[in-house]
mmCIF file of C-alpha atoms in Angstrom:
data_model
loop_
_atom_site.group_PDB
_atom_site.id
_atom_site.type_symbol
_atom_site.label_atom_id
_atom_site.label_comp_id
_atom_site.label_asym_id
_atom_site.label_seq_id
_atom_site.Cartn_x
_atom_site.Cartn_y
_atom_site.Cartn_z
ATOM 1 C CA UNK A 32 22.940 105.171 140.512
ATOM 2 C CA UNK A 33 25.154 107.321 142.734
ATOM 3 C CA UNK A 34 28.877 106.609 142.560
ATOM 4 C CA UNK A 35 29.908 105.565 146.080
ATOM 5 C CA UNK A 36 33.302 103.972 145.328
ATOM 6 C CA UNK A 37 35.203 106.769 147.093
ATOM 7 C CA UNK A 38 33.320 106.362 150.390
ATOM 8 C CA UNK A 39 35.443 104.897 153.174
ATOM 9 C CA UNK A 40 32.843 104.704 155.956
ATOM 10 C CA UNK A 41 29.458 103.702 154.527
ATOM 11 C CA UNK A 42 28.861 99.958 154.787
ATOM 12 C CA UNK A 43 31.996 99.455 156.865
ATOM 13 C CA UNK A 44 32.772 99.164 160.574
ATOM 14 C CA UNK A 45 34.296 102.488 161.568
ATOM 15 C CA UNK A 46 35.363 103.554 165.045
ATOM 16 C CA UNK A 47 34.041 106.871 166.303
ATOM 17 C CA UNK A 48 36.664 109.575 165.684
ATOM 18 C CA UNK A 49 38.278 110.832 168.874
ATOM 19 C CA UNK A 50 37.658 114.479 167.958
ATOM 20 C CA UNK A 51 35.702 116.534 165.412
ATOM 21 C CA UNK A 52 39.021 117.539 163.843
ATOM 22 C CA UNK A 53 39.797 113.863 163.121
ATOM 23 C CA UNK A 54 36.320 113.140 161.742
ATOM 24 C CA UNK A 55 36.026 112.895 157.960
ATOM 25 C CA UNK A 56 32.898 114.304 156.326
ATOM 26 C CA UNK A 57 32.399 112.418 153.089
ATOM 27 C CA UNK A 58 30.265 113.591 150.190
ATOM 28 C CA UNK A 59 28.385 112.092 147.279
ATOM 29 C CA UNK A 60 27.482 113.750 143.971
ATOM 30 C CA UNK A 61 24.133 115.523 143.692
ATOM 31 C CA UNK A 62 22.223 116.509 140.553
ATOM 32 C CA UNK A 63 20.348 119.657 141.535
ATOM 33 C CA UNK A 64 18.175 119.943 138.437
ATOM 34 C CA UNK A 65 15.854 122.789 137.510
ATOM 35 C CA UNK A 66 13.510 124.703 139.771
ATOM 36 C CA UNK A 67 13.901 125.831 143.345
ATOM 37 C CA UNK A 68 16.722 124.266 145.333
ATOM 38 C CA UNK A 69 16.045 121.318 147.602
ATOM 39 C CA UNK A 70 16.471 121.815 151.330
ATOM 40 C CA UNK A 71 17.993 118.879 153.193
ATOM 41 C CA UNK A 72 17.503 118.606 156.955
ATOM 42 C CA UNK A 73 19.479 116.640 159.506
ATOM 43 C CA UNK A 74 18.254 116.560 163.088
ATOM 44 C CA UNK A 75 20.389 115.394 165.987
ATOM 45 C CA UNK A 76 18.147 115.503 169.085
ATOM 46 C CA UNK A 77 20.703 113.822 171.365
ATOM 47 C CA UNK A 78 23.878 115.774 170.599
ATOM 48 C CA UNK A 79 26.497 115.690 173.352
ATOM 49 C CA UNK A 80 29.736 117.564 173.930
ATOM 50 C CA UNK A 81 31.789 118.425 177.009
ATOM 51 C CA UNK A 82 32.078 121.672 178.929
ATOM 52 C CA UNK A 83 35.671 122.841 178.329
ATOM 53 C CA UNK A 84 35.976 124.030 181.938
ATOM 54 C CA UNK A 85 34.274 121.347 184.050
ATOM 55 C CA UNK A 86 34.356 118.357 181.689
ATOM 56 C CA UNK A 87 30.660 117.803 182.390
ATOM 57 C CA UNK A 88 28.437 116.739 179.472
ATOM 58 C CA UNK A 89 26.381 119.322 177.627
ATOM 59 C CA UNK A 90 23.324 118.269 175.617
ATOM 60 C CA UNK A 91 21.685 119.880 172.602
ATOM 61 C CA UNK A 92 19.127 119.381 169.881
ATOM 62 C CA UNK A 93 20.933 120.305 166.644
ATOM 63 C CA UNK A 94 19.021 121.087 163.427
ATOM 64 C CA UNK A 95 20.976 121.447 160.176
ATOM 65 C CA UNK A 96 19.270 122.697 157.007
ATOM 66 C CA UNK A 97 21.177 123.108 153.772
ATOM 67 C CA UNK A 98 20.584 123.602 150.070
ATOM 68 C CA UNK A 99 23.049 121.315 148.296
ATOM 69 C CA UNK A 100 24.651 122.376 145.060
ATOM 70 C CA UNK A 101 26.832 119.623 143.573
ATOM 71 C CA UNK A 102 27.441 117.407 146.608
ATOM 72 C CA UNK A 103 25.570 115.952 149.563
ATOM 73 C CA UNK A 104 27.094 115.152 152.919
ATOM 74 C CA UNK A 105 27.015 111.374 153.380
ATOM 75 C CA UNK A 106 24.859 110.697 156.444
ATOM 76 C CA UNK A 107 26.992 108.018 158.140
ATOM 77 C CA UNK A 108 30.033 110.290 158.014
ATOM 78 C CA UNK A 109 27.880 113.093 159.458
ATOM 79 C CA UNK A 110 26.731 110.795 162.270
ATOM 80 C CA UNK A 111 30.343 109.886 163.088
ATOM 81 C CA UNK A 112 31.312 113.569 162.993
ATOM 82 C CA UNK A 113 28.469 114.524 165.332
ATOM 83 C CA UNK A 114 29.284 111.636 167.686
ATOM 84 C CA UNK A 115 32.930 112.725 167.848
ATOM 85 C CA UNK A 116 31.866 115.768 169.898
ATOM 86 C CA UNK A 117 31.111 113.469 172.870
ATOM 87 C CA UNK A 118 34.756 113.708 173.918
ATOM 88 C CA UNK A 119 35.291 117.284 172.657
ATOM 89 C CA UNK A 120 35.480 120.148 175.119
ATOM 90 C CA UNK A 121 34.126 123.404 173.727
ATOM 91 C CA UNK A 122 31.516 126.015 174.516
ATOM 92 C CA UNK A 123 28.060 125.728 172.924
ATOM 93 C CA UNK A 124 28.701 128.519 170.463
ATOM 94 C CA UNK A 125 31.959 126.986 169.204
ATOM 95 C CA UNK A 126 30.410 123.531 168.736
ATOM 96 C CA UNK A 127 27.403 124.858 166.820
ATOM 97 C CA UNK A 128 29.428 127.076 164.486
ATOM 98 C CA UNK A 129 32.059 124.352 163.941
ATOM 99 C CA UNK A 130 29.348 121.973 162.741
ATOM 100 C CA UNK A 131 28.116 124.481 160.177
ATOM 101 C CA UNK A 132 31.567 125.460 158.950
ATOM 102 C CA UNK A 133 32.732 121.859 158.528
ATOM 103 C CA UNK A 134 29.660 120.945 156.455
ATOM 104 C CA UNK A 135 30.114 124.053 154.311
ATOM 105 C CA UNK A 136 33.795 123.192 153.806
ATOM 106 C CA UNK A 137 32.923 119.638 152.749
ATOM 107 C CA UNK A 138 29.879 120.282 150.541
ATOM 108 C CA UNK A 139 30.062 123.905 149.371
ATOM 109 C CA UNK A 140 26.268 124.231 149.502
ATOM 110 C CA UNK A 141 24.167 127.021 148.074
ATOM 111 C CA UNK A 142 23.132 127.809 151.655
ATOM 112 C CA UNK A 143 23.301 126.323 155.161
ATOM 113 C CA UNK A 144 21.890 127.118 158.575
ATOM 114 C CA UNK A 145 22.444 125.317 161.844
ATOM 115 C CA UNK A 146 20.506 125.764 165.049
ATOM 116 C CA UNK A 147 21.898 124.503 168.337
ATOM 117 C CA UNK A 148 19.223 124.291 171.032
ATOM 118 C CA UNK A 149 21.259 123.624 174.168
ATOM 119 C CA UNK A 150 19.632 122.265 177.292
ATOM 120 C CA UNK A 151 20.049 124.342 180.463
ATOM 121 C CA UNK A 152 23.022 124.082 182.758
ATOM 122 C CA UNK A 153 22.985 126.533 185.598
ATOM 123 C CA UNK A 154 19.386 127.394 184.759
ATOM 124 C CA UNK A 155 20.016 129.078 181.395
ATOM 125 C CA UNK A 156 19.386 127.427 178.037
ATOM 126 C CA UNK A 157 21.607 128.700 175.236
ATOM 127 C CA UNK A 158 20.402 128.672 171.625
ATOM 128 C CA UNK A 159 23.035 129.251 168.932
ATOM 129 C CA UNK A 160 22.243 129.969 165.265
ATOM 130 C CA UNK A 161 24.604 130.259 162.292
ATOM 131 C CA UNK A 162 23.987 130.486 158.562
ATOM 132 C CA UNK A 163 25.943 131.261 155.438
ATOM 133 C CA UNK A 164 23.739 134.104 154.179
ATOM 134 C CA UNK A 165 20.276 134.672 152.802
ATOM 135 C CA UNK A 166 18.278 131.544 151.976
ATOM 136 C CA UNK A 167 17.976 130.646 148.278
ATOM 137 C CA UNK A 168 15.128 132.264 146.351
ATOM 138 C CA UNK A 169 11.967 130.123 146.200
ATOM 139 C CA UNK A 170 13.343 127.459 148.561
ATOM 140 C CA UNK A 171 10.862 126.053 151.056
ATOM 141 C CA UNK A 172 12.268 126.555 154.544
ATOM 142 C CA UNK A 173 10.204 124.766 157.159
ATOM 143 C CA UNK A 174 10.229 125.819 160.771
ATOM 144 C CA UNK A 175 12.956 124.032 162.716
ATOM 145 C CA UNK A 176 10.351 122.212 164.796
ATOM 146 C CA UNK A 177 12.125 122.935 168.059
ATOM 147 C CA UNK A 178 9.958 124.699 170.620
ATOM 148 C CA UNK A 179 11.503 127.390 172.819
ATOM 149 C CA UNK A 180 12.600 126.086 176.199
ATOM 150 C CA UNK A 181 9.775 126.406 178.710
ATOM 151 C CA UNK A 182 11.195 124.681 181.767
ATOM 152 C CA UNK A 183 8.765 122.793 183.947
ATOM 153 C CA UNK A 184 6.002 125.418 183.698
#
């Protein structure tokens, strides 16, 4: 059984952090084992942040894939982290890269990629991609499952 005694959020009522900087990404131990590394995927199809200039909401479909080494990101803490962006003003690129860097800092994975598929504002969708390097050898990397933006056509 996984040791969860150090978790402060799972199974408890926790208020949404007021900013991504205040959010705590918690981890749990992971036994990687032999063979190719596992790929873990988190999908956040209703991600929201704020435009740093206008304060208007920006919406994205975020896909996070990572190959854990010794720790996993605990999913409730990730949900609280992602939700904390709702009151955070930053450009699409900064939000997407910040998500990847914070998960890497917390988990020290073998590999991570994040794709931010931002919905259009002003008629232009912005897609932002960030990864830590080449994917692990022999890992199965599925397609992100997010179709390119096609408008109303």
